[in-house]
C-alpha positions in Angstrom: 166.5 45.4 90.6 168.6 48.0 88.6 171.0 47.0 86.0 174.0 48.3 84.9 175.6 47.8 81.1 178.9 45.5 81.8 182.0 47.1 80.4 182.0 47.6 76.7 180.0 44.3 76.1 176.0 44.4 75.4 175.3 42.7 78.7 172.8 44.0 81.5 173.5 42.7 84.5 171.9 43.1 88.2 173.5 45.4 90.5 173.4 42.6 93.0 174.6 39.0 91.8 174.7 35.8 93.5 177.9 33.9 94.1 178.6 30.8 95.1 182.0 30.6 96.2 181.6 29.5 99.6 178.0 28.2 100.0 177.2 26.4 97.1 180.6 24.4 97.0 179.6 22.6 99.8 178.9 24.7 102.8 175.3 24.3 102.5 173.1 21.6 101.1 171.4 21.1 97.8 168.2 22.5 99.2 169.3 25.6 100.5 171.3 26.2 97.1 167.9 25.8 95.3 166.0 28.0 97.4 168.4 30.6 97.1 168.6 30.5 93.5 164.7 30.9 93.3 164.9 33.6 95.7 167.4 35.4 93.5 165.6 35.2 90.4 162.5 36.3 92.7 164.4 39.3 93.6 165.1 40.2 89.7 168.7 39.3 90.7 169.8 37.9 87.0 173.3 37.8 87.5 175.0 34.3 88.6 178.9 33.9 89.3 180.7 30.7 90.0 184.0 29.2 89.1 185.4 25.5 88.4 187.1 25.7 91.4 184.5 26.0 94.0 184.4 22.9 95.4 186.5 21.6 92.3 182.9 21.4 90.4 180.7 21.2 93.0 179.1 24.9 92.7 178.8 24.3 88.8 177.5 21.2 89.1 174.7 22.6 91.4 174.0 25.4 89.4 174.0 23.5 86.1 171.0 21.4 87.9 168.7 24.5 89.1 169.6 26.7 86.1 168.1 24.0 83.9 164.7 25.0 85.0 165.0 28.7 83.8 165.4 29.8 79.8 169.2 30.9 79.6 168.2 34.2 77.8 166.7 34.9 81.3 170.2 35.4 83.2 173.9 36.3 82.9 176.0 33.2 83.7 179.5 33.6 84.5 182.4 31.1 85.5 186.2 30.8 85.9 189.5 29.3 85.4 192.7 28.9 87.0 192.9 27.4 90.3 193.6 23.5 90.5 191.5 21.3 89.7 193.5 18.1 90.2 197.8 17.3 90.9 198.4 18.1 87.6 195.2 20.9 86.3 195.5 24.3 87.1 196.7 27.5 85.5 196.0 29.6 82.1 197.7 27.6 79.5 196.4 27.3 76.3 195.6 23.3 77.0 194.0 24.1 80.1 191.7 27.0 79.1 190.2 24.4 76.4 190.2 21.4 78.6 188.5 23.6 81.6 185.9 25.8 79.5 184.7 22.3 78.1 184.2 20.7 81.5 182.8 23.9 83.2 180.1 23.9 80.7 179.4 20.3 81.0 178.8 21.0 84.8 176.6 23.8 84.0 174.7 21.8 81.4 174.8 24.9 78.9 176.8 25.8 75.6 178.3 28.9 76.6 178.8 31.4 79.5 178.3 34.7 79.2 181.7 35.5 81.0 184.7 33.8 81.4 186.8 35.0 83.8 190.7 34.3 84.5 190.4 33.9 88.3 194.1 35.3 88.8 196.9 35.7 86.4 199.5 33.3 85.3 202.8 34.2 85.6 204.0 30.7 84.1 202.1 31.4 80.9 203.3 33.9 78.5 200.4 36.4 78.5 200.1 36.5 74.7 199.0 32.5 74.9 196.8 32.8 77.4 194.7 35.7 75.6 194.7 33.8 72.6 193.3 30.7 74.0 190.6 32.6 75.3 189.7 34.4 72.1 189.7 30.7 70.6 187.0 30.0 73.2 184.9 33.2 72.0 185.1 32.6 68.5 184.0 28.6 69.2 180.6 30.2 70.9 181.6 28.7 74.3 181.6 32.1 75.9 180.7 35.8 75.1 182.9 37.9 76.7 186.3 37.9 79.0 186.9 38.8 82.3 189.7 38.9 84.8 189.8 38.7 88.7 192.3 39.8 91.0 194.7 41.2 88.3 196.6 44.1 88.9 196.5 47.5 87.0 199.7 46.2 85.0 198.3 42.9 84.2 195.2 44.2 83.3 196.7 46.6 80.6 198.8 44.0 79.5 195.7 41.5 78.8 194.2 44.5 77.3 197.0 45.0 74.7 197.5 41.7 73.4 193.9 40.8 73.3 192.9 40.1 69.8 190.6 42.9 68.0 187.4 40.7 67.4 187.2 39.8 71.6 187.1 41.6 74.7 187.9 42.0 78.4 185.0 43.7 79.5 185.0 42.9 83.2 187.5 42.8 86.6 186.6 41.1 90.1 188.7 42.7 92.8 187.6 42.1 96.4 186.2 45.8 97.4 183.9 47.1 100.5 184.1 49.5 103.4 186.9 47.5 105.0 189.0 47.1 101.6 189.0 49.8 99.6 192.4 48.8 97.7 190.9 48.9 93.8 189.9 52.7 94.4 193.9 53.4 94.0 195.1 52.4 90.7 192.2 49.2 89.7 189.6 51.4 89.0 191.2 54.1 87.1 192.6 51.6 84.9 189.4 49.5 83.9 187.7 52.8 83.6 190.5 53.7 81.4 189.9 50.7 79.6 186.1 50.3 79.1 186.0 47.6 81.7 183.5 47.3 84.3 184.2 45.7 88.1 182.2 43.2 89.3 183.1 43.2 93.3 183.7 40.2 95.8 182.7 40.4 99.4 181.3 43.9 99.4 179.9 42.8 102.8 183.5 41.5 104.1 181.7 38.1 104.6 179.2 39.3 106.4 181.0 41.2 109.0 179.7 44.4 107.9 176.2 43.2 108.7 177.4 43.8 112.8 176.4 40.5 113.6 179.6 39.9 114.6 180.3 41.6 118.1 183.8 42.2 119.8 184.5 40.3 122.7 181.4 37.5 122.0 181.4 33.7 120.4 180.5 34.1 116.5 176.7 33.3 116.1 176.3 29.3 115.6 174.9 29.8 112.6 176.9 32.3 110.9 179.8 31.7 108.4 182.2 32.2 111.0 181.1 29.1 112.8 181.2 27.2 109.8 184.3 24.8 109.1 183.7 25.1 105.5 182.9 28.6 105.2 185.2 30.3 107.7 188.8 29.8 106.6 189.0 33.6 105.3 186.7 35.4 107.8 188.9 34.7 111.0 191.4 37.7 110.0 188.7 40.3 109.9 187.3 39.5 113.1 189.6 41.4 115.4 188.5 43.4 118.1 189.4 46.4 116.5 187.7 45.8 113.3 184.3 44.8 115.0 184.4 47.7 117.1 184.8 49.8 114.2 181.8 48.2 112.5 179.6 48.5 115.1 179.9 52.6 115.2 178.1 52.2 111.7 174.9 50.9 113.2 173.5 54.4 114.3 174.6 55.7 110.7 172.4 53.1 109.2 169.7 53.4 111.4 170.1 57.3 111.1 169.6 56.4 107.1 166.7 54.3 107.6 169.2 51.1 106.2 170.1 48.1 107.3 173.6 47.6 108.1 173.8 44.8 104.8 171.7 47.8 102.5 174.3 50.6 103.8 177.2 48.2 102.7 176.1 47.4 99.6 174.8 50.6 98.5 178.2 52.4 99.8 180.2 49.6 97.2 177.3 50.6 94.2 178.1 54.5 94.5 181.1 54.0 92.4 180.4 54.1 88.7 182.9 52.1 87.7 181.0 49.2 89.2 178.4 46.7 87.3 177.5 44.5 90.1 178.1 43.5 93.7 178.6 39.5 94.4 176.4 38.6 97.3 176.6 35.5 99.3 173.6 33.8 100.8 172.7 30.7 102.6 169.1 31.5 103.4 166.5 32.8 100.6 165.8 35.9 103.3 169.4 36.8 103.0 168.7 36.9 99.0 166.1 39.4 99.4 167.9 41.8 101.8 170.8 41.9 99.8 168.9 42.6 96.7 166.8 45.2 98.3 170.1 47.5 98.1 170.0 48.1 94.5 169.2 51.6 93.7 169.9 52.7 97.4 172.1 56.2 97.1 173.9 57.4 100.4 174.4 61.0 101.4 177.3 63.0 101.6 176.6 63.0 104.9 175.9 59.6 105.6 179.2 58.8 103.5 181.3 61.4 105.7 179.9 59.6 108.9 181.0 56.3 107.4 184.5 57.4 106.9 184.6 58.9 110.5 183.2 55.9 112.4 186.0 53.4 110.2 189.2 55.8 110.7 192.2 54.0 109.7 190.9 50.5 109.9 189.8 50.0 106.0 192.6 48.8 104.0 193.8 51.5 101.2 196.3 51.8 98.8 197.3 49.6 95.9 197.3 45.9 97.4 197.5 42.4 96.0 194.5 40.3 96.2 194.9 37.2 97.9 196.4 34.3 95.6 197.6 37.1 93.3 201.0 38.0 92.0 202.7 41.3 90.5 204.4 39.3 87.6 204.2 39.3 83.8 205.5 36.7 81.6 205.8 37.7 77.7 206.8 35.4 74.8 
């Protein structure tokens, strides 16, 4: 497993990281969650990403129990704040930030997270109020560094501008894959300008880029798309046009001596703006298969063949991520 520097921090994170979005918030059983987490350590994965909203605390609680068996200094732990935790608890107000970090730490059974991320931008709160509250979290030792997720370039710049000098935004977490290339337009240049690394989510388009979903065929019974707990987002990707394009990638991967998953992950990791690609897994063998992508470099011919195979199917140009908005509120 190779590691990369996380922005301007002193953190080294594994190129492949384990996420808990749909899987460990209720999509798979506790035994599978534990087995996948142990497999991650066995495969050299040292970066774990979660959020308070995943299962409204369930994912954090699961990892709090499992990670207690490992030395805290042996892994990098990230969580997030913004989405509703109750009818009244949501957003990035100072009150919510302080309340939610304490709740997350209790569930995670730790006294600090390495990375505390704004899950989305909160346009109802002045950016100055949000950044000052986050700075207080860092100064209290409850988080080492700050990150953002699905913030627009303007929002990233605003956050950097008002961030106190002793506190740093070191990461951005956008969606990025062969099929969703929007960050290339403006997010990647903006983060590079400010010394911020990208930790990308859904690098395999929720498994679509593995090639297991075939056009005109029922989804596999053991797949994410077949699970009522996990298929809320993947359905829009399962069009015949997209699936036919993905099938054209299969001979390219075979010619490069790679699995489809390895090729998809190596494709995102080719970007120097990335520190890590977050993968999900419901079985230990998936963890090991994904971890194998670290360090793979794709040839120029392979990259050109991928572009030709996908044609105009990928989403390009600056786009808002799901749940994101472009507004910015200042004092």
